[in-house]
Amino acid sequence: MSDNQSVGLSADQSVGQSADKTAGQSADKTVGQSADKTAGQATDLLGFDNVLLPVGDLDEAVGFYERLGFPVSARIDEIGLAILKVGKEMPGVLLRVEDEAVRQPPPWASPRVWLEVRDARAAGRALDAAGVKLLAPPFSVATGWTVEVADPWGNVVGFTDYCKRPELARS
């Protein structure tokens, strides 16, 4: 099954191509049932904007993510916000201080943000050497390998590669 099919789209369709459908469909229809039941042009998905992660302490969070290899592109202490750069892309990871963010281990069913790296197993070794605790040893996925870490507030970040499917990797 292709990625498009897993969300209810055929291989020759993409989100936003169904011009005859509108966002005003009945509320009892769920996203992903089939391509003809999408919100159409109203949700013409163009790409990621940012990923926001709640943290309890901005200084500690910035230090943790810098150890993971994220450069800080902007920081606004007055509002408790740091923007981390991800590769050459403009979207980034936003660390935002939230009063409710408490230190916790990640629940297994928690959302995860995976970022592409050239070699996930090498990334795992480098993270371990930098004192970052891995959630588990690098594990095999369909496209390559992945290693995951969690920040002190339970946000899970994965580093994944495409060594098994290099034709899908970023160049």
XYZ file of N, CA and C in Angstrom:
513
model
N 0.845 -1.184 0.000
C 0.000 0.000 0.000
C 0.883 1.236 0.000
N 0.599 2.186 -0.883
C 1.388 3.413 -0.936
C 0.966 4.350 0.182
N 1.808 5.367 0.451
C 1.472 6.349 1.471
C 0.164 7.045 1.146
N -0.063 7.366 -0.148
C -1.313 8.016 -0.522
C -2.497 7.110 -0.251
N -2.362 5.820 -0.533
C -3.468 4.907 -0.307
C -3.756 4.748 1.175
N -2.736 4.846 2.018
C -2.961 4.654 3.439
C -3.834 5.747 4.031
N -3.956 6.888 3.373
C -4.848 7.930 3.841
C -6.083 8.042 2.957
N -6.337 7.014 2.184
C -7.558 6.983 1.405
C -7.450 7.578 0.018
N -6.261 7.833 -0.489
C -6.106 8.394 -1.818
C -5.539 7.344 -2.746
N -6.008 7.342 -3.984
C -5.429 6.425 -4.953
C -4.063 6.943 -5.364
N -3.279 6.108 -6.010
C -1.906 6.467 -6.358
C -1.830 7.666 -7.287
N -2.879 7.940 -8.073
C -2.818 9.061 -9.010
C -3.555 10.298 -8.505
N -3.924 10.327 -7.229
C -4.599 11.482 -6.655
C -3.763 12.030 -5.514
N -3.960 13.296 -5.191
C -3.308 13.870 -4.024
C -4.291 14.783 -3.328
N -3.996 15.110 -2.079
C -4.866 15.980 -1.314
C -5.032 17.287 -2.062
N -6.264 17.753 -2.160
C -6.524 19.029 -2.789
C -6.859 18.947 -4.264
N -6.780 17.761 -4.904
C -7.082 17.668 -6.326
C -8.566 17.450 -6.585
N -9.341 17.198 -5.592
C -10.754 16.938 -5.779
C -11.522 18.256 -5.755
N -11.533 18.963 -6.887
C -12.114 20.301 -6.956
C -13.623 20.296 -6.785
N -14.274 19.149 -7.020
C -15.720 19.129 -6.916
C -16.194 18.935 -5.485
N -15.309 18.776 -4.557
C -15.689 18.622 -3.155
C -15.336 19.896 -2.407
N -16.089 20.206 -1.393
C -15.833 21.420 -0.625
C -15.683 21.097 0.844
N -15.238 22.091 1.589
C -15.058 21.923 3.028
C -16.395 21.822 3.745
N -17.500 22.108 3.092
C -18.793 22.095 3.737
C -19.465 20.738 3.783
N -18.740 19.663 3.653
C -19.339 18.338 3.707
C -19.871 18.070 5.102
N -20.767 17.112 5.205
C -21.377 16.827 6.497
C -20.335 16.385 7.509
N -20.595 16.711 8.773
C -19.639 16.456 9.847
C -19.455 14.983 10.144
N -20.376 14.133 9.671
C -20.253 12.711 9.990
C -19.264 11.987 9.087
N -18.686 12.648 8.124
C -17.704 12.025 7.239
C -16.314 12.266 7.807
N -15.482 11.241 7.809
C -14.150 11.378 8.380
C -13.101 11.515 7.301
N -12.025 12.204 7.641
C -10.906 12.378 6.726
C -10.303 11.026 6.433
N -9.999 10.763 5.176
C -9.309 9.542 4.806
C -10.215 8.410 4.376
N -11.541 8.590 4.343
C -12.409 7.502 3.908
C -12.175 7.185 2.444
N -12.102 8.207 1.614
C -11.779 8.029 0.201
C -11.438 9.389 -0.381
N -10.842 9.383 -1.558
C -10.384 10.628 -2.165
C -11.527 11.583 -2.451
N -12.729 11.059 -2.727
C -13.834 11.946 -3.059
C -14.495 12.526 -1.813
N -13.955 12.285 -0.653
C -14.523 12.819 0.578
C -13.523 13.708 1.301
N -12.656 14.400 0.558
C -11.699 15.320 1.166
C -12.276 16.723 1.179
N -11.610 17.619 1.877
C -12.048 19.008 1.943
C -11.631 19.791 0.705
N -10.991 19.129 -0.242
C -10.668 19.756 -1.522
C -9.725 20.927 -1.414
N -10.002 21.957 -2.203
C -9.110 23.108 -2.295
C -8.967 23.858 -0.975
N -9.942 23.748 -0.092
C -9.860 24.457 1.185
C -8.679 23.976 2.014
N -8.283 22.725 1.832
C -7.141 22.186 2.577
C -6.058 21.710 1.629
N -5.757 22.495 0.639
C -4.699 22.161 -0.306
C -3.376 22.184 0.454
N -2.966 21.032 0.958
C -1.795 20.940 1.816
C -0.529 21.204 1.020
N 0.231 22.190 1.454
C 1.430 22.607 0.743
C 2.704 22.093 1.395
N 2.649 21.737 2.647
C 3.830 21.269 3.366
C 3.731 21.660 4.826
N 4.747 21.282 5.577
C 4.768 21.613 6.998
C 5.105 23.078 7.196
N 4.502 23.684 8.191
C 4.878 25.024 8.602
C 5.890 24.872 9.731
N 5.446 24.532 10.904
C 6.323 24.320 12.041
C 5.784 23.171 12.878
N 6.632 22.607 13.704
C 6.235 21.617 14.695
C 6.452 22.281 16.048
N 5.401 22.385 16.850
C 5.502 23.031 18.153
C 5.621 21.977 19.243
N 6.615 22.132 20.107
C 6.810 21.209 21.218
C 6.736 21.988 22.527
N 5.868 21.566 23.448
C 5.786 22.246 24.742
C 6.951 21.829 25.635
N 7.550 22.806 26.301
C 8.656 22.539 27.219
C 8.426 23.321 28.505
N 9.093 22.908 29.564
C 8.935 23.577 30.853
C 9.983 24.639 31.129
N 11.151 24.545 30.493
C 12.250 25.477 30.735
C 12.979 25.713 29.415
N 12.966 26.941 28.945
C 13.516 27.233 27.621
C 15.028 27.025 27.560
N 15.755 27.471 28.572
C 17.213 27.290 28.559
C 17.581 25.815 28.509
N 16.945 25.010 29.351
C 17.237 23.575 29.374
C 16.850 22.917 28.055
N 15.699 23.300 27.518
C 15.233 22.709 26.260
C 16.167 23.069 25.108
N 16.574 24.326 25.021
C 17.485 24.741 23.951
C 18.790 23.966 24.063
N 19.317 23.823 25.269
C 20.544 23.054 25.462
C 20.393 21.609 25.021
N 19.259 20.989 25.363
C 19.001 19.599 24.978
C 18.956 19.469 23.458
N 18.192 20.325 22.795
C 18.037 20.221 21.345
C 19.313 20.619 20.596
N 20.113 21.498 21.168
C 21.418 21.782 20.555
C 22.305 20.537 20.603
N 22.228 19.748 21.677
C 22.989 18.498 21.748
C 22.510 17.507 20.698
N 21.248 17.606 20.294
C 20.725 16.743 19.234
C 21.174 17.209 17.854
N 21.711 18.421 17.763
C 22.181 18.934 16.480
C 21.306 20.009 15.864
N 20.318 20.503 16.601
C 19.449 21.557 16.084
C 20.076 22.923 16.340
N 20.402 23.694 15.303
C 20.847 25.069 15.536
C 19.641 25.965 15.842
N 19.844 26.933 16.713
C 18.789 27.891 17.044
C 18.798 28.979 15.979
N 17.652 29.180 15.321
C 17.583 30.243 14.314
C 17.002 31.523 14.891
N 16.224 31.418 15.965
C 15.680 32.605 16.630
C 15.260 32.219 18.042
N 15.326 33.200 18.912
C 14.918 32.964 20.299
C 14.284 34.244 20.819
N 13.098 34.105 21.411
C 12.388 35.255 21.966
C 12.044 34.902 23.408
N 12.962 35.229 24.311
C 12.792 34.854 25.714
C 11.550 35.477 26.344
N 11.185 36.686 25.917
C 10.040 37.379 26.514
C 8.747 36.579 26.385
N 8.633 35.794 25.326
C 7.418 34.994 25.146
C 7.696 33.499 25.285
N 8.909 33.150 25.722
C 9.243 31.740 25.960
C 9.254 30.901 24.702
N 9.941 31.369 23.655
C 9.911 30.688 22.367
C 11.311 30.612 21.769
N 11.650 29.446 21.250
C 12.886 29.274 20.484
C 12.531 28.543 19.198
N 13.115 28.973 18.095
C 12.879 28.342 16.798
C 14.165 27.637 16.391
N 14.046 26.338 16.144
C 15.190 25.521 15.774
C 15.140 25.230 14.285
N 16.277 25.313 13.642
C 16.377 25.071 12.205
C 16.448 23.569 11.944
N 15.777 23.134 10.879
C 15.802 21.735 10.455
C 16.298 21.698 9.015
N 17.531 21.283 8.816
C 18.084 21.207 7.466
C 18.037 22.542 6.761
N 17.767 22.503 5.453
C 17.717 23.718 4.640
C 16.299 24.252 4.520
N 15.346 23.584 5.167
C 13.945 23.965 5.039
C 13.614 25.129 5.961
N 12.644 25.931 5.557
C 12.212 27.056 6.366
C 11.384 26.633 7.574
N 10.521 25.625 7.473
C 9.812 25.228 8.687
C 10.817 24.787 9.737
N 10.421 24.893 10.965
C 11.332 24.496 12.025
C 10.599 23.845 13.171
N 11.358 23.561 14.205
C 10.798 23.047 15.447
C 10.734 24.228 16.401
N 9.550 24.508 16.902
C 9.371 25.600 17.852
C 9.274 25.019 19.248
N 10.135 25.473 20.131
C 10.055 25.111 21.540
C 9.311 26.238 22.226
N 8.231 25.896 22.901
C 7.421 26.932 23.543
C 7.196 26.566 25.003
N 7.522 27.483 25.900
C 7.316 27.241 27.322
C 5.820 27.218 27.598
N 5.387 26.138 28.212
C 3.986 25.966 28.607
C 3.966 25.682 30.101
N 3.111 26.372 30.827
C 3.032 26.164 32.274
C 2.697 24.727 32.638
N 1.928 24.050 31.790
C 1.492 22.687 32.082
C 2.541 21.636 31.735
N 3.628 22.017 31.071
C 4.646 21.046 30.663
C 5.411 20.584 31.896
N 5.310 19.295 32.173
C 5.994 18.708 33.328
C 6.935 17.622 32.839
N 7.935 17.349 33.624
C 8.877 16.288 33.271
C 8.156 14.955 33.324
N 8.293 14.208 32.255
C 7.629 12.910 32.209
C 8.289 12.033 31.161
N 8.248 10.729 31.381
C 8.720 9.833 30.325
C 7.683 9.828 29.205
N 8.108 9.543 27.988
C 7.129 9.543 26.892
C 6.212 8.333 26.976
N 4.912 8.539 26.825
C 4.028 7.373 26.714
C 4.279 6.705 25.367
N 4.144 5.404 25.310
C 4.438 4.694 24.059
C 3.526 5.134 22.931
N 2.353 5.553 23.257
C 1.421 5.969 22.200
C 1.509 7.469 21.914
N 2.590 8.108 22.328
C 2.699 9.552 22.126
C 3.019 9.883 20.669
N 2.639 11.088 20.224
C 3.026 11.508 18.879
C 4.545 11.584 18.778
N 5.053 11.387 17.585
C 6.483 11.439 17.346
C 6.771 12.310 16.130
N 7.891 13.015 16.181
C 8.377 13.785 15.046
C 9.641 13.086 14.578
N 9.644 12.608 13.344
C 10.828 11.955 12.779
C 11.439 12.884 11.746
N 12.755 12.993 11.806
C 13.500 13.835 10.883
C 14.496 12.979 10.121
N 14.667 13.283 8.859
C 15.572 12.489 8.025
C 17.026 12.860 8.282
N 17.858 11.830 8.435
C 19.311 11.976 8.541
C 19.941 11.019 7.540
N 21.216 11.181 7.276
C 21.887 10.290 6.318
C 22.067 8.884 6.873
N 22.348 8.755 8.180
C 22.623 7.455 8.787
C 22.103 7.464 10.219
N 20.957 6.846 10.454
C 20.330 6.859 11.778
C 21.162 6.113 12.813
N 21.810 5.028 12.417
C 22.628 4.286 13.384
C 23.831 5.125 13.823
N 24.452 5.839 12.894
C 25.556 6.739 13.256
C 25.041 7.879 14.133
N 23.852 8.389 13.823
C 23.251 9.436 14.647
C 23.029 8.919 16.063
N 22.553 7.687 16.188
C 22.354 7.090 17.507
C 23.649 7.006 18.294
N 24.724 6.599 17.630
C 26.027 6.518 18.309
C 26.489 7.909 18.751
N 26.310 8.899 17.885
C 26.726 10.266 18.211
C 25.893 10.835 19.362
N 24.593 10.575 19.349
C 23.734 11.054 20.431
C 24.124 10.403 21.749
N 24.357 9.101 21.715
C 24.769 8.375 22.915
C 26.086 8.940 23.448
N 27.031 9.197 22.561
C 28.323 9.758 22.965
C 28.170 11.163 23.553
N 27.129 11.897 23.121
C 26.870 13.241 23.637
C 26.080 13.208 24.940
N 25.787 12.002 25.434
C 25.062 11.875 26.694
C 23.556 11.919 26.568
N 23.041 11.786 25.360
C 21.592 11.779 25.146
C 21.112 10.337 25.233
N 20.148 10.088 26.115
C 19.632 8.733 26.300
C 18.708 8.361 25.140
N 19.013 7.239 24.495
C 18.160 6.728 23.424
C 16.990 5.984 24.052
N 15.804 6.081 23.454
C 14.660 5.331 23.975
C 14.850 3.837 23.782
N 15.538 3.469 22.719
C 15.835 2.068 22.399
C 16.990 2.093 21.406
N 17.643 0.959 21.194
C 18.658 0.934 20.142
C 18.008 1.251 18.791
N 18.795 1.700 17.808
C 18.222 1.937 16.484
C 17.456 0.700 16.007
N 16.309 0.944 15.372
C 15.480 -0.172 14.918
C 15.197 -0.044 13.430
N 14.974 -1.191 12.818
C 14.740 -1.263 11.383
C 13.313 -0.846 11.050
N 13.179 -0.050 9.993
C 11.875 0.310 9.438
C 11.929 -0.011 7.949
N 10.825 0.115 7.266
C 10.752 -0.283 5.856
C 11.759 0.449 4.974
N 12.052 1.702 5.300
C 12.936 2.492 4.449
C 14.388 2.512 4.909
N 14.643 2.084 6.132
C 16.009 2.123 6.660
C 16.037 1.861 8.149
N 16.623 2.791 8.886
C 16.768 2.674 10.332
C 16.270 3.936 11.007
N 15.822 3.798 12.265
C 15.344 4.927 13.056
C 15.860 4.789 14.475
N 16.171 5.915 15.083
C 16.512 5.967 16.505
C 15.703 7.115 17.105
N 15.188 6.902 18.314
C 14.349 7.916 18.948
C 14.931 8.341 20.292
N 14.689 9.614 20.621
C 15.052 10.174 21.916
C 13.840 10.950 22.423
N 13.844 11.239 23.715
C 12.774 12.057 24.288
C 13.405 13.179 25.092
N 12.798 14.350 25.010
C 13.284 15.445 25.839
C 12.730 15.269 27.256
N 13.140 16.087 28.206
C 12.680 15.905 29.585
C 11.170 16.037 29.776
N 10.456 16.578 28.793
C 9.011 16.753 28.905
C 8.249 15.679 28.148
N 8.952 14.679 27.636
C 8.311 13.554 26.969
C 8.085 13.715 25.481
N 8.535 14.805 24.871
C 8.419 14.964 23.419
C 9.404 14.016 22.750
N 8.923 13.210 21.814
C 9.765 12.209 21.160
C 10.192 12.708 19.782
N 11.501 12.660 19.540
C 12.077 13.035 18.252
C 12.817 11.821 17.718
N 12.521 11.464 16.480
C 13.195 10.344 15.843
C 14.091 10.826 14.720
N 15.155 10.084 14.504
C 16.076 10.351 13.400
C 16.043 9.117 12.519
N 15.624 9.284 11.277
C 15.413 8.140 10.399
C 16.187 8.317 9.099
N 16.605 7.192 8.529
C 17.334 7.260 7.262
C 16.615 6.437 6.199
N 17.106 6.529 4.986
C 16.519 5.832 3.848
C 17.541 4.903 3.206
N 18.369 4.258 4.030
C 19.424 3.402 3.470
C 18.859 2.193 2.729
N 17.644 1.751 3.062
C 17.027 0.631 2.343
C 16.280 1.095 1.096
N 15.933 2.372 1.039
C 15.202 2.943 -0.094
C 15.817 4.281 -0.480
N 17.077 4.294 -0.936
C 17.765 5.557 -1.216
C 17.071 6.419 -2.270
N 16.275 5.810 -3.128
C 15.573 6.602 -4.145
C 14.525 7.526 -3.525
N 14.133 7.282 -2.277
C 13.157 8.125 -1.591
C 13.806 9.205 -0.730
N 15.109 9.122 -0.551
C 15.819 10.041 0.342
C 15.975 11.423 -0.278
N 16.137 12.403 0.595
C 16.497 13.740 0.124
C 17.913 13.662 -0.410
N 18.206 14.459 -1.408
C 19.567 14.400 -1.970
C 20.508 15.322 -1.243
